mmCIF file of C-alpha atoms in Angstrom:
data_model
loop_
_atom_site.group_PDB
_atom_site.id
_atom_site.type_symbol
_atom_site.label_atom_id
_atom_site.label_comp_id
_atom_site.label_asym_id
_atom_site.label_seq_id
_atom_site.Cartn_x
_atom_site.Cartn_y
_atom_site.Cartn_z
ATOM 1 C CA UNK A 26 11.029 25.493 18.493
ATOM 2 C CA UNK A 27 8.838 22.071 17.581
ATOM 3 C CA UNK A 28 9.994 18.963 16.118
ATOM 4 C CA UNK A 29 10.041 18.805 12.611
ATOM 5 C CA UNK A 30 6.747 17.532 11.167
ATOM 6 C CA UNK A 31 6.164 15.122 8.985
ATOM 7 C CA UNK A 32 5.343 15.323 4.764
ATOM 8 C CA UNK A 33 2.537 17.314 3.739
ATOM 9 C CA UNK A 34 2.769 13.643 1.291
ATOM 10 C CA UNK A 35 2.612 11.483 4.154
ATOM 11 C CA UNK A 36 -0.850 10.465 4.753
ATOM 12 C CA UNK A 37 -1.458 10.501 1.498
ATOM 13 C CA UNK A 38 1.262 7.964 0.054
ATOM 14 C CA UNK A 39 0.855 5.881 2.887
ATOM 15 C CA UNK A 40 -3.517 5.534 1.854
ATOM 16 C CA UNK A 41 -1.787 4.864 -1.230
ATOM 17 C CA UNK A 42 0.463 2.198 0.017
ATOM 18 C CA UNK A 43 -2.595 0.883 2.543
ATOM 19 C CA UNK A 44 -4.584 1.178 -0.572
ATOM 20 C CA UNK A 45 -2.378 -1.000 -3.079
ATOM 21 C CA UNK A 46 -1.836 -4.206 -0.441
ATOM 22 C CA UNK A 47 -5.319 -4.500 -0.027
ATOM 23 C CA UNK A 48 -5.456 -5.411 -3.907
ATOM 24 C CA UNK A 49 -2.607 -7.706 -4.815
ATOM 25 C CA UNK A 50 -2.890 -11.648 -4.404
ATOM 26 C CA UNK A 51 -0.668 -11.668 -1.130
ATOM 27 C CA UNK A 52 -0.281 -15.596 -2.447
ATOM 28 C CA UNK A 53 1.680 -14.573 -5.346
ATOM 29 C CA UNK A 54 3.059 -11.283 -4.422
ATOM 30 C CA UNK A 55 5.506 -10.682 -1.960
ATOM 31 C CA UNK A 56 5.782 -6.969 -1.557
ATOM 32 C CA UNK A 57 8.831 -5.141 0.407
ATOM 33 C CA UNK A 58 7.410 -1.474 0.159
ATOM 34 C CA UNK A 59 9.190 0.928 1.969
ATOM 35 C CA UNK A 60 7.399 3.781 3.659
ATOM 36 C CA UNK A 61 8.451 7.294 4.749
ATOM 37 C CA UNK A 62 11.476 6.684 3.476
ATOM 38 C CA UNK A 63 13.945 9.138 1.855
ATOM 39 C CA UNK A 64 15.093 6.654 -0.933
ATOM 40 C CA UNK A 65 14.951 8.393 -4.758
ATOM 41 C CA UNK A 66 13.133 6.860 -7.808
ATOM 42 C CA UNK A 67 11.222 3.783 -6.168
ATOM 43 C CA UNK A 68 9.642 2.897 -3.261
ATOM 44 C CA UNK A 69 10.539 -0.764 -2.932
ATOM 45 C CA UNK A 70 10.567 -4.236 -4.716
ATOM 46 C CA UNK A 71 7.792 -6.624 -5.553
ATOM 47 C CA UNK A 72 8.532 -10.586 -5.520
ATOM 48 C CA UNK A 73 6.211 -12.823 -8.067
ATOM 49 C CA UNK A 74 5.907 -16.213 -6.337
ATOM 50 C CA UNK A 75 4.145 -19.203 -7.948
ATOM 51 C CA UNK A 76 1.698 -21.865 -6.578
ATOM 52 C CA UNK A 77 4.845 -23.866 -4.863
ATOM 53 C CA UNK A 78 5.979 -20.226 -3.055
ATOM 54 C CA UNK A 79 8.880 -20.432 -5.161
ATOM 55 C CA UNK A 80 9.823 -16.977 -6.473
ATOM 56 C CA UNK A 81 9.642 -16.524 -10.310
ATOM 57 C CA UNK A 82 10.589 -13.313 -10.833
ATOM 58 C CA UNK A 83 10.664 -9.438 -9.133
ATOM 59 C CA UNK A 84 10.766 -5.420 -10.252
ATOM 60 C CA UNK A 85 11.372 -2.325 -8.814
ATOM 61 C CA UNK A 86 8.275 -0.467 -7.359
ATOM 62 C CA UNK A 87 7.122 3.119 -7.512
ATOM 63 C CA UNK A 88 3.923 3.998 -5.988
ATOM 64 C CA UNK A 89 1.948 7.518 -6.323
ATOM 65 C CA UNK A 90 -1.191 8.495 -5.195
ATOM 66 C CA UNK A 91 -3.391 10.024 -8.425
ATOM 67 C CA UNK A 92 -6.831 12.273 -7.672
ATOM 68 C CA UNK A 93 -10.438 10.257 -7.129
ATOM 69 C CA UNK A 94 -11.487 9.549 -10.305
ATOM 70 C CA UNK A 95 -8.449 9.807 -12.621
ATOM 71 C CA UNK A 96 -7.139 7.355 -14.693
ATOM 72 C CA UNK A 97 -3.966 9.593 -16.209
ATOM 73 C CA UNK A 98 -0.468 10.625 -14.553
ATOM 74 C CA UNK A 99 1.595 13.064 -15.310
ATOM 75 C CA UNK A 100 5.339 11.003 -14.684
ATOM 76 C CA UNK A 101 8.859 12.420 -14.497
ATOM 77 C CA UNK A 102 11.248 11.507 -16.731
ATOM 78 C CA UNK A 103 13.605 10.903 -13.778
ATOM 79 C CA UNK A 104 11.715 7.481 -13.770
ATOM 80 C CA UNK A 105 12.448 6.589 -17.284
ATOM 81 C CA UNK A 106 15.945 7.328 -16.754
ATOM 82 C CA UNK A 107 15.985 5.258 -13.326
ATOM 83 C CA UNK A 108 15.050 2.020 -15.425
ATOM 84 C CA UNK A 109 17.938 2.871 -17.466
ATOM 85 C CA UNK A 110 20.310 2.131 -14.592
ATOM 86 C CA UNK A 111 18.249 0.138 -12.777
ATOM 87 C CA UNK A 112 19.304 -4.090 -13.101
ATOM 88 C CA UNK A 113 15.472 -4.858 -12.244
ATOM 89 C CA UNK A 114 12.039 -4.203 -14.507
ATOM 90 C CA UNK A 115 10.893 -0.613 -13.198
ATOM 91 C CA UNK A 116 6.760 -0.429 -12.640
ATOM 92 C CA UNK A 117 5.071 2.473 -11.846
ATOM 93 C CA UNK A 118 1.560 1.802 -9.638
ATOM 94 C CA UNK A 119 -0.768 4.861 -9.332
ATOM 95 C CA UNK A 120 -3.662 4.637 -6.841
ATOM 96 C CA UNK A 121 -6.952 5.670 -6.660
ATOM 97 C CA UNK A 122 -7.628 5.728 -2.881
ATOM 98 C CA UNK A 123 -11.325 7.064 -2.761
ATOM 99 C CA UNK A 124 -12.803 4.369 -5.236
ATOM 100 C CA UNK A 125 -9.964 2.006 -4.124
ATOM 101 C CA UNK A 126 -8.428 1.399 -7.487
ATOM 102 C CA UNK A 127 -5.153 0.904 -8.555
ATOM 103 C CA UNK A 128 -3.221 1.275 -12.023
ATOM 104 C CA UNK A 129 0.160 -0.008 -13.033
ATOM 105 C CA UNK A 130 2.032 1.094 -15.617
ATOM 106 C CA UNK A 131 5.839 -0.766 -16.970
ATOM 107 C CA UNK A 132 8.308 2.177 -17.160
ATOM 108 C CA UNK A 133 10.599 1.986 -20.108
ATOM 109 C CA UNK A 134 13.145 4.326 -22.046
ATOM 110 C CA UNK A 135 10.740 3.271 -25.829
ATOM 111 C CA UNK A 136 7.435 4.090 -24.074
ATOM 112 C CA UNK A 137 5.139 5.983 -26.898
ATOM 113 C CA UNK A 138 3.921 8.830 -24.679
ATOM 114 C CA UNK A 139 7.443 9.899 -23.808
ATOM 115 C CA UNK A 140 8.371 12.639 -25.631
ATOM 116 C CA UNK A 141 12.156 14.507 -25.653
ATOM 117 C CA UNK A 142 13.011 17.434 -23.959
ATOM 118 C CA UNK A 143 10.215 17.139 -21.522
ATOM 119 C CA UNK A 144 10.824 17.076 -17.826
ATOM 120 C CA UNK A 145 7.337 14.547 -17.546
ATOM 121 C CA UNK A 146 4.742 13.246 -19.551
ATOM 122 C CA UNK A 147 1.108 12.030 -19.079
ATOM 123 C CA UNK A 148 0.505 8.189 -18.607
ATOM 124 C CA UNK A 149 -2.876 7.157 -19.555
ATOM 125 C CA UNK A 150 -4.273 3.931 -17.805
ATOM 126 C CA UNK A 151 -6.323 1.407 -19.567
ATOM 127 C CA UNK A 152 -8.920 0.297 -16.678
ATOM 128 C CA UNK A 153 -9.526 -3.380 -18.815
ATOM 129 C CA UNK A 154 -5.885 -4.239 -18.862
ATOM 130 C CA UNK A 155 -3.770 -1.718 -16.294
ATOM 131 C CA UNK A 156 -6.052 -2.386 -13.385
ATOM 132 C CA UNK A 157 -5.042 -4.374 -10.620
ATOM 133 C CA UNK A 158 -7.749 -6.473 -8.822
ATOM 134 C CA UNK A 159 -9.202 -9.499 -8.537
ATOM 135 C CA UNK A 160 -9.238 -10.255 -12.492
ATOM 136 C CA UNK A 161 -5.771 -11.664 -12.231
ATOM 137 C CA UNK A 162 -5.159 -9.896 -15.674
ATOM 138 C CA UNK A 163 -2.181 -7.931 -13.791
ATOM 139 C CA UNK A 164 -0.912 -11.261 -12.148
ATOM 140 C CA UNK A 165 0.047 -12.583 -15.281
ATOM 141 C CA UNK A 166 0.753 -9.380 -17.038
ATOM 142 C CA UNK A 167 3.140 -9.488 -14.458
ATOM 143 C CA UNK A 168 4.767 -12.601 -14.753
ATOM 144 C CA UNK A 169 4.906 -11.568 -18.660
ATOM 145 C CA UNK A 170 7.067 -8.656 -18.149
ATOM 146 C CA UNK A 171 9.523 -10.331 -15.262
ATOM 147 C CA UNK A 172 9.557 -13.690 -17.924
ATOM 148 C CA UNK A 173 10.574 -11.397 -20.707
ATOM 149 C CA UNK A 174 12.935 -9.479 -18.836
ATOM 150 C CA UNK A 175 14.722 -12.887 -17.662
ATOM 151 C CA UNK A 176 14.637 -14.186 -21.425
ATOM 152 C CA UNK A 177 16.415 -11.127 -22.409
ATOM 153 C CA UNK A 178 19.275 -11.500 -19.424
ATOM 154 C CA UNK A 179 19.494 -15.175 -20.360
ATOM 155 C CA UNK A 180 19.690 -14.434 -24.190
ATOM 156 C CA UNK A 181 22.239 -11.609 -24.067
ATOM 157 C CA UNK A 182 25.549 -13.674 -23.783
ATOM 158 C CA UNK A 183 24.767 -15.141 -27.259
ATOM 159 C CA UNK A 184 23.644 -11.560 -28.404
ATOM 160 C CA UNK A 185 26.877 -10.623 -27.287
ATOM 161 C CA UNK A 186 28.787 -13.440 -29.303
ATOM 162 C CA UNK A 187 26.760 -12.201 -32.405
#
């Protein structure tokens, strides 16, 4: 008898992980990123900060690894039905570890590629606007979605009196 090993996954979602750090603004992203873990859906939670430190906002976090090279992933519909329940934003990240690249994707029940029935379906990432590096476009793309998500929390008692 041996000790059970570890994931045939392992090494390569923690590259991933390794991967994604080394790209965020670690000013203005506070990342709690669980690894090896055994939690469903996501892998942790991402904090948006602003120039004070002062948080501003946070989603839910899942991270996959995708082949050298592609800019497409094939997601379960699990996920989309995870940011149904969930009371944060849901984002997907998928990393590119040999070119160091990583894509990020908001997951959401309306999203155009999802189609019914299916137990996945294909996520195409735009490398001008779904990238994240050094542009900052994902910073505030960021702050969009967690500002928009608040708005719509804020806004839903009177939506409620309507």
């Amino acid at each position: 008898m041996k000790p059970s090993p570890y994931a045939n996954t392992d090494a390569a979602e923690q590259d991933a992980i390794n991967t994604f750090k080394s790209l965020i603004d670690t000013t203005h992203v506070k990342d709690d990123i669980r690894t090896r873990d055994k939690y469903p859906n996501v892998d942790g939670i991402i904090e948006l900060v602003n120039d004070d430190l002062v948080p501003v906002g946070k989603f839910d976090v899942q991270i996959r690894k995708i082949p050298d090279g592609n800019v497409k992933y094939s997601c379960p519909v699990s996920l989309v039905e995870y940011c149904k329940v969930s009371t944060l934003p849901v984002v997907l990240i998928c990393v590119d570890v040999g070119n160091r690249r990583a894509y990020w994707r908001s997951i959401a029940p309306n999203m155009p590629e999802l189609v019914p029935d299916q137990i996945s379906f294909t996520i195409s990432f735009d490398p001008s606007l779904d990238t994240i590096n050094n542009t900052g476009t994902y910073l505030r793309r960021w702050r969009e979605l967690v500002e928009d998500y608040q708005r719509r929390i804020t806004g839903y008692p009177e939506l409620q009196r309507e």
